[in-house]
Short mmCIF file of C-alpha atoms and ligand atoms in Angstrom, two decimals:
data_model
loop_
_atom_site.label_atom_id
_atom_site.label_comp_id
_atom_site.label_asym_id
_atom_site.label_seq_id
_atom_site.Cartn_x
_atom_site.Cartn_y
_atom_site.Cartn_z
CA UNK A 1 76.53 -165.03 72.47
CA UNK A 2 74.24 -168.03 73.06
CA UNK A 3 70.44 -167.65 73.25
CA UNK A 4 68.50 -170.28 75.17
CA UNK A 5 65.04 -170.77 73.69
CA UNK A 6 62.35 -172.63 75.66
CA UNK A 7 59.14 -173.78 73.95
CA UNK A 8 56.21 -175.05 76.05
CA UNK A 9 53.60 -177.15 74.28
CA UNK A 10 50.30 -177.91 76.03
CA UNK A 11 48.38 -180.83 74.55
CA UNK A 12 44.78 -181.47 75.66
CA UNK A 13 43.78 -185.14 75.43
CA UNK A 14 40.12 -186.11 75.96
CA UNK A 15 39.41 -189.78 76.73
CA UNK A 16 36.27 -191.64 77.83
CA UNK A 17 36.96 -194.13 80.61
CA UNK A 18 34.01 -196.26 81.88
CA UNK A 19 31.47 -193.79 80.51
CA UNK A 20 33.22 -190.85 82.16
CA UNK A 21 34.92 -188.09 80.20
CA UNK A 22 38.50 -187.51 81.39
CA UNK A 23 40.51 -184.51 80.25
CA UNK A 24 44.32 -184.97 80.40
CA UNK A 25 46.69 -182.07 79.98
CA UNK A 26 50.12 -183.03 78.62
CA UNK A 27 52.79 -180.36 79.00
CA UNK A 28 55.89 -180.74 76.81
CA UNK A 29 58.87 -178.48 77.45
CA UNK A 30 61.40 -178.19 74.59
CA UNK A 31 64.75 -176.50 75.18
CA UNK A 32 67.30 -175.40 72.59
CA UNK A 33 70.40 -173.26 72.50
CA UNK A 34 71.15 -171.23 69.39
CA UNK A 35 74.52 -169.77 68.35
CA UNK A 36 74.00 -166.22 67.15
CA UNK A 37 75.97 -165.07 64.08
CA UNK A 38 79.13 -163.21 65.15
CA UNK A 39 79.04 -164.77 68.59
CA UNK A 40 81.97 -166.99 67.68
CA UNK A 41 84.23 -164.05 68.31
CA UNK A 42 83.81 -164.44 72.05
CA UNK A 43 84.24 -168.19 72.27
CA UNK A 44 87.38 -169.82 73.59
CA UNK A 45 90.75 -168.29 74.27
CA UNK A 46 92.33 -166.90 77.36
CA UNK A 47 92.65 -163.19 77.88
CA UNK A 48 95.50 -163.69 80.33
CA UNK A 49 98.85 -162.37 79.18
CA UNK A 50 100.59 -165.73 79.60
CA UNK A 51 100.08 -168.35 76.85
CA UNK A 52 96.86 -170.32 77.34
CA UNK A 53 97.19 -174.06 78.00
CA UNK A 54 95.63 -175.29 74.77
CA UNK A 55 98.35 -177.65 73.61
CA UNK A 56 96.36 -180.84 74.06
CA UNK A 57 92.96 -179.39 73.29
CA UNK A 58 92.94 -178.29 69.66
CA UNK A 59 89.92 -180.41 68.77
CA UNK A 60 87.19 -179.18 71.15
CA UNK A 61 87.88 -175.55 70.34
CA UNK A 62 87.55 -176.06 66.59
CA UNK A 63 84.02 -176.90 65.59
CA UNK A 64 82.17 -173.85 66.79
CA UNK A 65 84.14 -170.98 65.39
CA UNK A 66 83.50 -170.81 61.71
CA UNK A 67 81.04 -167.95 61.69
CA UNK A 68 83.48 -165.12 62.22
CA UNK A 69 86.10 -166.28 59.69
CA UNK A 70 83.57 -167.01 56.98
CA UNK A 71 83.11 -163.33 56.31
CA UNK A 72 86.76 -162.53 55.67
CA UNK A 73 88.30 -165.82 54.62
CA UNK A 74 85.54 -167.87 53.06
CA UNK A 75 87.88 -170.72 52.16
CA UNK A 76 87.83 -171.71 55.81
CA UNK A 77 84.09 -172.01 56.07
CA UNK A 78 82.59 -175.45 56.66
CA UNK A 79 78.92 -175.02 57.35
CA UNK A 80 76.96 -177.89 58.78
CA UNK A 81 79.95 -180.23 58.47
CA UNK A 82 79.88 -180.01 54.68
CA UNK A 83 82.77 -178.25 52.98
CA UNK A 84 81.60 -175.18 51.17
CA UNK A 85 85.12 -174.44 49.94
CA UNK A 86 84.61 -175.67 46.37
CA UNK A 87 82.30 -172.81 45.47
CA UNK A 88 84.21 -170.26 47.52
CA UNK A 89 87.46 -168.52 46.87
CA UNK A 90 90.62 -168.70 48.93
CA UNK A 91 92.67 -165.62 49.63
CA UNK A 92 96.07 -166.72 48.33
CA UNK A 93 99.64 -165.46 48.41
CA UNK A 94 101.95 -167.12 45.88
CA UNK A 95 105.57 -166.77 46.99
CA UNK A 96 108.28 -166.67 44.30
CA UNK A 97 111.91 -165.64 43.90
CA UNK A 98 112.01 -161.81 43.71
CA UNK A 99 112.05 -160.88 40.02
CA UNK A 100 109.71 -163.64 38.83
CA UNK A 101 106.44 -161.99 39.92
CA UNK A 102 105.21 -161.09 36.41
CA UNK A 103 105.88 -164.62 35.15
CA UNK A 104 103.90 -166.04 38.07
CA UNK A 105 101.07 -163.59 37.27
CA UNK A 106 101.02 -165.00 33.70
CA UNK A 107 100.95 -168.58 34.99
CA UNK A 108 98.11 -167.77 37.40
CA UNK A 109 96.07 -166.15 34.63
CA UNK A 110 96.59 -169.32 32.56
CA UNK A 111 95.09 -171.25 35.49
CA UNK A 112 92.03 -169.00 35.45
CA UNK A 113 92.90 -166.50 38.22
CA UNK A 114 90.88 -163.32 37.76
CA UNK A 115 92.61 -160.85 40.05
CA UNK A 116 96.39 -160.81 40.58
CA UNK A 117 98.48 -158.25 42.44
CA UNK A 118 102.27 -158.64 42.30
CA UNK A 119 104.42 -157.54 45.24
CA UNK A 120 108.14 -158.06 45.73
CA UNK A 121 108.64 -161.83 45.96
CA UNK A 122 104.94 -162.72 45.85
CA UNK A 123 101.64 -162.42 44.01
CA UNK A 124 98.32 -161.95 45.80
CA UNK A 125 95.30 -163.56 44.19
CA UNK A 126 92.13 -165.45 45.01
CA UNK A 127 91.55 -168.99 43.82
CA UNK A 128 88.89 -171.65 43.97
CA UNK A 129 89.83 -174.89 45.69
CA UNK A 130 90.43 -176.52 42.31
CA UNK A 131 92.64 -173.64 41.19
CA UNK A 132 94.54 -173.81 44.49
CA UNK A 133 95.32 -177.48 43.92
CA UNK A 134 96.17 -176.82 40.26
CA UNK A 135 98.47 -173.92 41.22
CA UNK A 136 100.56 -176.26 43.36
CA UNK A 137 100.75 -178.85 40.61
CA UNK A 138 101.26 -176.57 37.60
CA UNK A 139 103.08 -173.36 38.61
CA UNK A 140 106.62 -173.58 37.25
CA UNK A 141 108.07 -170.35 38.67
CA UNK A 142 106.61 -170.26 42.20
CA UNK A 143 108.11 -171.30 45.55
CA UNK A 144 104.97 -171.97 47.60
CA UNK A 145 101.26 -171.19 47.77
CA UNK A 146 99.94 -169.78 51.06
CA UNK A 147 96.26 -169.56 52.01
CA UNK A 148 95.35 -166.68 54.27
CA UNK A 149 93.21 -167.89 57.13
CA UNK A 150 93.01 -164.86 59.40
CA UNK A 151 93.74 -161.19 59.64
CA UNK A 152 93.33 -158.98 62.69
CA UNK A 153 94.91 -156.18 64.67
CA UNK A 154 96.55 -156.96 68.02
CA UNK A 155 98.72 -154.64 70.08
CA UNK A 156 99.04 -156.70 73.26
CA UNK A 157 99.60 -160.40 73.91
CA UNK A 158 96.19 -160.54 75.59
CA UNK A 159 94.64 -159.22 72.34
CA UNK A 160 96.63 -161.73 70.32
CA UNK A 161 95.54 -164.67 72.49
CA UNK A 162 91.90 -163.62 72.30
CA UNK A 163 92.03 -163.22 68.49
CA UNK A 164 93.82 -166.55 68.09
CA UNK A 165 91.00 -168.16 70.03
CA UNK A 166 88.56 -166.86 67.41
CA UNK A 167 90.31 -168.42 64.43
CA UNK A 168 88.86 -171.62 63.03
CA UNK A 169 91.83 -173.87 62.42
CA UNK A 170 89.72 -176.97 61.83
CA UNK A 171 89.79 -176.90 57.99
CA UNK A 172 93.58 -176.68 57.94
CA UNK A 173 94.97 -178.54 60.93
CA UNK A 174 94.02 -182.04 61.98
CA UNK A 175 94.50 -182.88 65.64
CA UNK A 176 97.66 -184.80 64.67
CA UNK A 177 99.22 -182.02 62.56
CA UNK A 178 102.40 -180.50 63.95
CA UNK A 179 102.50 -176.77 63.20
CA UNK A 180 105.78 -174.98 62.62
CA UNK A 181 105.90 -171.21 62.42
CA UNK A 182 107.56 -168.52 60.36
CA UNK A 183 106.98 -165.20 62.09
CA UNK A 184 108.06 -161.73 60.97
CA UNK A 185 107.17 -158.46 62.68
CA UNK A 186 107.74 -154.90 61.48
CA UNK A 187 106.72 -151.58 62.98
CA UNK A 188 104.46 -153.24 65.57
CA UNK A 189 103.91 -153.20 69.32
CA UNK A 190 104.41 -156.96 69.37
CA UNK A 191 107.85 -157.38 67.86
CA UNK A 192 109.34 -160.30 69.78
CA UNK A 193 108.79 -163.04 67.22
CA UNK A 194 109.71 -165.79 69.69
CA UNK A 195 107.02 -164.63 72.12
CA UNK A 196 104.47 -164.37 69.28
CA UNK A 197 105.30 -167.92 68.23
CA UNK A 198 104.79 -169.11 71.83
CA UNK A 199 101.23 -167.73 71.76
CA UNK A 200 100.54 -169.55 68.51
CA UNK A 201 102.00 -172.79 69.83
CA UNK A 202 99.81 -172.53 72.93
CA UNK A 203 96.68 -171.80 70.89
CA UNK A 204 97.22 -174.40 68.19
CA UNK A 205 98.79 -177.20 70.21
CA UNK A 206 101.69 -179.40 69.20
CA UNK A 207 99.82 -182.21 67.44
CA UNK A 208 101.05 -185.77 67.38
CA UNK A 209 104.69 -186.89 67.19
CA UNK A 210 103.99 -188.75 63.91
CA UNK A 211 101.60 -186.12 62.55
CA UNK A 212 102.18 -184.23 59.32
CA UNK A 213 104.08 -180.95 59.54
CA UNK A 214 102.16 -177.78 58.73
CA UNK A 215 103.87 -174.46 58.17
CA UNK A 216 101.95 -171.47 59.54
CA UNK A 217 103.21 -168.12 58.26
CA UNK A 218 102.59 -165.11 60.50
CA UNK A 219 103.28 -161.63 59.24
CA UNK A 220 102.85 -158.67 61.57
CA UNK A 221 103.01 -155.23 60.02
CA UNK A 222 101.99 -152.11 61.93
CA UNK A 223 100.08 -154.24 64.46
CA UNK A 224 98.14 -156.01 61.72
CA UNK A 225 98.48 -159.81 61.83
CA UNK A 226 98.14 -161.79 58.62
CA UNK A 227 98.10 -165.53 59.20
CA UNK A 228 98.48 -168.05 56.41
CA UNK A 229 98.83 -171.80 56.12
CA UNK A 230 101.19 -173.26 53.56
CA UNK A 231 99.45 -175.49 51.03
CA UNK A 232 102.64 -176.68 49.31
CA UNK A 233 104.84 -178.45 51.87
CA UNK A 234 108.33 -178.75 50.36
CA UNK A 235 109.07 -175.71 48.18
CA UNK A 236 107.56 -176.06 44.70
CA UNK A 237 110.95 -175.86 42.98
CA UNK A 238 111.72 -179.19 44.62
CA UNK A 239 110.05 -181.21 41.89
CA UNK A 240 111.67 -184.41 43.18
CA UNK A 241 113.95 -185.30 40.27
CA UNK A 242 117.03 -183.22 41.04
CA UNK A 243 118.84 -185.43 43.49
CA UNK A 244 122.27 -185.12 41.84
CA UNK A 245 123.75 -181.63 41.70
CA UNK A 246 126.87 -180.13 40.16
CA UNK A 247 128.38 -176.80 41.24
CA UNK A 248 126.10 -173.80 41.77
CA UNK A 249 122.82 -175.37 40.56
CA UNK A 250 119.88 -173.15 39.69
CA UNK A 251 116.51 -173.62 41.31
CA UNK A 252 114.20 -175.50 38.95
CA UNK A 253 111.71 -172.60 39.18
CA UNK A 254 114.36 -170.13 38.03
CA UNK A 255 115.41 -172.39 35.14
CA UNK A 256 111.78 -172.59 34.01
CA UNK A 257 111.52 -168.79 34.32
CA UNK A 258 114.57 -168.30 32.06
CA UNK A 259 112.88 -170.39 29.35
CA UNK A 260 109.58 -168.52 29.64
CA UNK A 261 111.21 -165.08 29.77
CA UNK A 262 113.39 -165.84 26.72
CA UNK A 263 110.22 -166.58 24.77
CA UNK A 264 111.47 -170.05 23.83
CA UNK A 265 108.98 -171.87 21.61
CA UNK A 266 108.98 -175.50 22.89
CA UNK A 267 108.61 -176.75 19.32
CA UNK A 268 112.11 -175.40 18.48
CA UNK A 269 115.59 -176.54 19.62
CA UNK A 270 117.10 -175.54 22.95
CA UNK A 271 120.80 -175.61 23.83
CA UNK A 272 122.54 -175.05 27.17
CA UNK A 273 126.32 -175.36 26.60
CA UNK A 274 127.15 -175.01 30.35
CA UNK A 275 124.33 -177.11 31.75
CA UNK A 276 125.82 -178.29 35.08
CA UNK A 277 123.28 -180.67 36.63
CA UNK A 278 120.98 -180.16 33.64
CA UNK A 279 118.33 -177.97 35.25
CA UNK A 280 117.62 -175.78 32.19
CA UNK A 281 117.45 -178.60 29.58
CA UNK A 282 115.33 -180.80 31.91
CA UNK A 283 112.86 -177.99 32.61
CA UNK A 284 112.75 -177.39 28.83
CA UNK A 285 111.95 -181.06 28.24
CA UNK A 286 109.16 -180.95 30.88
CA UNK A 287 107.71 -177.89 29.13
CA UNK A 288 107.93 -179.54 25.71
CA UNK A 289 106.32 -182.71 27.09
CA UNK A 290 103.51 -180.59 28.59
CA UNK A 291 104.24 -182.31 31.90
CA UNK A 292 103.02 -180.77 35.19
CA UNK A 293 106.14 -179.70 37.13
CA UNK A 294 104.57 -180.97 40.37
CA UNK A 295 103.37 -184.22 38.83
CA UNK A 296 105.80 -186.39 40.79
CA UNK A 297 105.48 -184.95 44.29
CA UNK A 298 103.21 -184.51 47.28
CA UNK A 299 101.61 -181.36 48.76
CA UNK A 300 100.69 -180.24 52.30
CA UNK A 301 97.05 -179.50 51.39
CA UNK A 302 96.43 -183.23 50.95
CA UNK A 303 96.72 -183.58 54.76
CA UNK A 304 94.20 -180.81 55.51
CA UNK A 305 90.90 -181.91 57.05
CA UNK A 306 89.12 -179.91 54.31
CA UNK A 307 90.98 -181.74 51.52
CA UNK A 308 88.61 -182.68 48.68
CA UNK A 309 89.84 -185.90 47.02
CA UNK A 310 87.34 -185.57 44.16
CA UNK A 311 88.50 -182.06 43.29
CA UNK A 312 92.14 -183.20 43.44
CA UNK A 313 91.32 -186.18 41.19
CA UNK A 314 89.88 -183.80 38.61
CA UNK A 315 93.13 -181.80 38.68
CA UNK A 316 95.43 -184.82 38.33
CA UNK A 317 93.27 -186.32 35.58
CA UNK A 318 94.43 -183.55 33.22
CA UNK A 319 96.52 -185.26 30.53
CA UNK A 320 99.99 -184.10 29.46
CA UNK A 321 99.89 -181.99 26.31
CA UNK A 322 103.21 -182.57 24.51
CA UNK A 323 104.25 -180.32 21.66
CA UNK A 324 104.71 -181.92 18.27
CA UNK A 325 107.16 -182.48 16.71
CA UNK A 326 109.45 -183.16 19.70
CA UNK A 327 112.20 -180.51 19.77
CA UNK A 328 115.95 -181.18 20.00
CA UNK A 329 117.11 -180.32 23.52
CA UNK A 330 120.87 -180.37 24.15
CA UNK A 331 122.89 -179.93 27.33
CA UNK A 332 126.69 -179.86 27.46
CA UNK A 333 129.31 -179.22 30.11
CA UNK A 334 133.06 -179.68 30.17
CA UNK A 335 132.81 -181.40 33.54
CA UNK A 336 132.21 -185.18 33.35
CA UNK A 337 130.64 -185.32 36.85
CA UNK A 338 128.16 -182.57 35.94
CA UNK A 339 127.09 -184.43 32.79
CA UNK A 340 126.61 -187.63 34.80
CA UNK A 341 124.40 -185.73 37.32
CA UNK A 342 122.41 -184.22 34.48
CA UNK A 343 121.75 -187.61 32.90
CA UNK A 344 120.60 -189.21 36.17
CA UNK A 345 118.36 -186.21 36.89
CA UNK A 346 116.78 -186.49 33.43
CA UNK A 347 116.12 -190.20 34.08
CA UNK A 348 114.32 -189.39 37.33
CA UNK A 349 112.33 -186.61 35.64
CA UNK A 350 111.21 -189.11 33.00
CA UNK A 351 112.62 -187.04 30.12
CA UNK A 352 115.86 -188.90 29.35
CA UNK A 353 114.59 -189.65 25.85
CA UNK A 354 113.96 -185.94 25.20
CA UNK A 355 117.37 -184.51 26.19
CA UNK A 356 120.83 -185.26 24.93
CA UNK A 357 123.76 -184.53 27.25
CA UNK A 358 127.38 -184.30 26.08
CA UNK A 359 130.67 -183.74 27.83
CA UNK A 360 132.18 -180.91 25.78
CA UNK A 361 133.69 -177.43 26.21
CA UNK A 362 131.83 -174.37 24.96
CA UNK A 363 134.26 -174.11 22.05
CA UNK A 364 132.81 -177.38 20.63
CA UNK A 365 129.26 -175.97 20.52
CA UNK A 366 127.39 -177.09 17.39
CA UNK A 367 124.04 -176.06 15.97
CA UNK A 368 121.48 -178.85 16.10
CA UNK A 369 119.09 -179.17 13.15
CA UNK A 370 115.59 -177.76 13.20
CA UNK A 371 116.63 -174.24 14.22
CA UNK A 372 116.60 -171.45 14.81
CA UNK A 373 115.93 -172.14 18.47
CA UNK A 374 117.29 -170.70 21.72
CA UNK A 375 120.55 -170.83 23.61
CA UNK A 376 119.72 -170.39 27.30
CA UNK A 377 122.51 -170.71 29.83
CA UNK A 378 123.84 -169.77 33.22
CA UNK A 379 127.64 -169.46 32.85
CA UNK A 380 129.97 -169.40 35.87
CA UNK A 381 129.81 -166.11 37.78
CA UNK A 382 133.27 -166.08 39.21
CA UNK A 383 132.43 -165.73 42.88
CA UNK A 384 130.95 -169.17 43.05
CA UNK A 385 133.00 -171.15 40.54
CA UNK A 386 136.15 -169.52 39.35
CA UNK A 387 138.82 -167.13 40.65
CA UNK A 388 137.63 -164.82 37.85
CA UNK A 389 140.63 -164.16 35.60
CA UNK A 390 139.55 -166.59 32.87
CA UNK A 391 135.89 -165.60 32.86
CA UNK A 392 136.39 -162.83 30.28
CA UNK A 393 137.82 -165.41 27.91
CA UNK A 394 135.04 -167.90 28.63
CA UNK A 395 132.32 -165.28 28.00
CA UNK A 396 134.10 -164.05 24.85
CA UNK A 397 134.41 -167.62 23.53
CA UNK A 398 130.72 -168.22 24.19
CA UNK A 399 129.86 -165.03 22.26
CA UNK A 400 132.07 -165.83 19.27
CA UNK A 401 131.02 -169.48 19.00
CA UNK A 402 127.31 -168.73 19.48
CA UNK A 403 127.26 -165.90 16.93
CA UNK A 404 129.25 -167.99 14.46
CA UNK A 405 127.25 -171.21 14.70
CA UNK A 406 123.81 -170.17 15.97
CA UNK A 407 123.16 -167.02 13.94
CA UNK A 408 119.53 -165.97 14.15
CA UNK A 409 118.92 -167.92 17.38
CA UNK A 410 117.44 -166.42 20.52
CA UNK A 411 119.80 -165.93 23.49
CA UNK A 412 119.14 -166.02 27.24
CA UNK A 413 122.04 -165.39 29.61
CA UNK A 414 121.80 -165.34 33.41
CA UNK A 415 124.74 -163.35 34.79
CA UNK A 416 125.85 -161.58 37.93
CA UNK A 417 128.16 -159.17 36.12
CA UNK A 418 126.55 -157.19 33.29
CA UNK A 419 129.87 -155.69 32.18
CA UNK A 420 131.33 -159.18 31.78
CA UNK A 421 128.20 -160.20 29.86
CA UNK A 422 129.07 -157.65 27.14
CA UNK A 423 131.87 -160.06 26.18
CA UNK A 424 129.16 -162.44 24.99
CA UNK A 425 127.19 -159.86 23.10
CA UNK A 426 126.59 -156.13 23.68
CA UNK A 427 123.14 -154.58 23.55
CA UNK A 428 121.17 -157.39 25.17
CA UNK A 429 117.91 -156.56 26.95
CA UNK A 430 117.74 -156.80 30.74
CA UNK A 431 114.62 -158.97 30.94
CA UNK A 432 114.72 -160.01 34.61
CA UNK A 433 116.39 -158.68 37.72
CA UNK A 434 116.62 -161.49 40.23
CA UNK A 435 117.51 -161.88 43.86
CA UNK A 436 118.66 -165.46 44.29
CA UNK A 437 119.00 -165.88 48.03
CA UNK A 438 120.86 -162.58 48.45
CA UNK A 439 122.86 -162.85 45.20
CA UNK A 440 121.68 -160.38 42.58
CA UNK A 441 121.54 -161.58 39.00
CA UNK A 442 120.40 -160.17 35.67
CA UNK A 443 118.79 -162.14 32.88
CA UNK A 444 119.81 -160.79 29.49
CA UNK A 445 117.94 -161.76 26.36
CA UNK A 446 118.29 -160.98 22.67
CA UNK A 447 119.04 -162.45 19.30
CA UNK A 448 122.33 -163.76 18.00
CA UNK A 449 123.45 -162.24 14.73
CA UNK A 450 126.25 -163.75 12.65
CA UNK A 451 129.92 -162.83 13.14
CA UNK A 452 131.03 -160.36 10.52
C1 SAM B 501 126.68 -171.99 37.10
S1 SAM B 501 127.07 -173.59 36.51
C2 SAM B 501 125.61 -174.08 35.71
C3 SAM B 501 124.63 -174.62 36.67
C4 SAM B 501 123.42 -175.23 36.00
N1 SAM B 501 122.58 -174.21 35.39
C5 SAM B 501 122.63 -176.05 37.02
O1 SAM B 501 121.49 -175.68 37.33
O2 SAM B 501 123.17 -177.03 37.53
C6 SAM B 501 128.18 -173.31 35.21
C7 SAM B 501 128.68 -174.55 34.54
O3 SAM B 501 129.56 -174.16 33.48
C8 SAM B 501 130.49 -175.21 33.31
N2 SAM B 501 131.62 -174.67 32.54
C9 SAM B 501 132.57 -173.79 32.91
N3 SAM B 501 133.42 -173.56 31.90
C10 SAM B 501 132.99 -174.26 30.85
C11 SAM B 501 133.46 -174.45 29.51
N4 SAM B 501 134.53 -173.80 29.06
N5 SAM B 501 132.77 -175.27 28.69
C12 SAM B 501 131.66 -175.92 29.12
N6 SAM B 501 131.20 -175.82 30.40
C13 SAM B 501 131.85 -175.00 31.24
C14 SAM B 501 130.83 -175.62 34.72
O4 SAM B 501 131.37 -176.95 34.73
C15 SAM B 501 129.48 -175.51 35.42
O5 SAM B 501 128.83 -176.74 35.48
#
């Protein structure tokens, strides 16, 4: 609602002209229009059931709508053209591979998050702008960081269009930005995700052909819409260094999780005797070097209109904190191509001097000095790498060699088949249950005792 206020000022001016007193009345009329708090909810947006024609007009609709969102999602509030986001908190959803939620909670607490609520495949929290930037740069086990920008109930497309018109997109989307959508709907009146996406595309526009992409995540559950913008861009496990891959590579975030869940102390040795493209040893070296996992890549939030370069500079200014003394980190694989990939990946990650890679079969495993440390590995699972018959022998060899040469070391074993894993060592603890893109896996941890 807009109030029009009119102020009338009457000024009496007395002048003496040629000995005569002249009284002049000056009437000044001042007009002003005032936006009343909460009125934003009625501004802009078609109530027709067909998508509104807003594609080319994202900009004019933006600047006036902050009032309503400020109450629920303060991160989106820009009062008087000055970003207030630094002192406010963003409502954040950190997405991660299912099974890694508790590790992500620990990482968020290390970054200063106060409240964390894990759900399957995600952790809900609230972060300051600085913590949001730091989360993208420093979280090792997460996939992406979403910022919730709106939440409302809509049961008809007319409702949806009206509510979309109330959302202030201006902090998150420049006029050039090209939104893409990920829509899911469960138990709701509006269940046709394609039609929902059409309404979003009409409300947000298509941006500029050369504009930056911006993922908008829309979740509809029992008629309740939750709308988030992705602050990460490429998934966070894409650190940038793993350009060469061997067979069945692990996500970098999962490799980091295996190290954290095993309780590996980065001041002690680490061995992966079936390292493939080197993901586990390279993540170990990044941990030991105290290097930010996202230190060599870009993030979507840097293209947001509300991006704060000074806050970002304070995050990137944080120095690496390497452990001392530098631990021995070893990777080995019987496959020459895998070892070559691992070496080139380590070069790109800037940790080639911290990791040694060898072409060798598991049976040649040797204990490096400085132990006890940890053996963390992801042996072949059969389905992906081998017809299966020889896996029992491979797992049994790993168990015998490890117990014989690494007695007293910690063990971390990512497997798909827990029965097969008993060949390595019975009685291991099931530390993580993972869902890796539909493939279930168990992470077993324990301690190697000597062969009797
Ligand atoms: C699941 S892959 C490891 C993937 C690795 N974690 C990565 O992220 O790239 C298993 C690896 O075990 C290796 N391997 C299989 N049998 C082996 C053996 N007897 N000795 C050493 N390496 C072996 C394979 O060459 C393969 O690279």
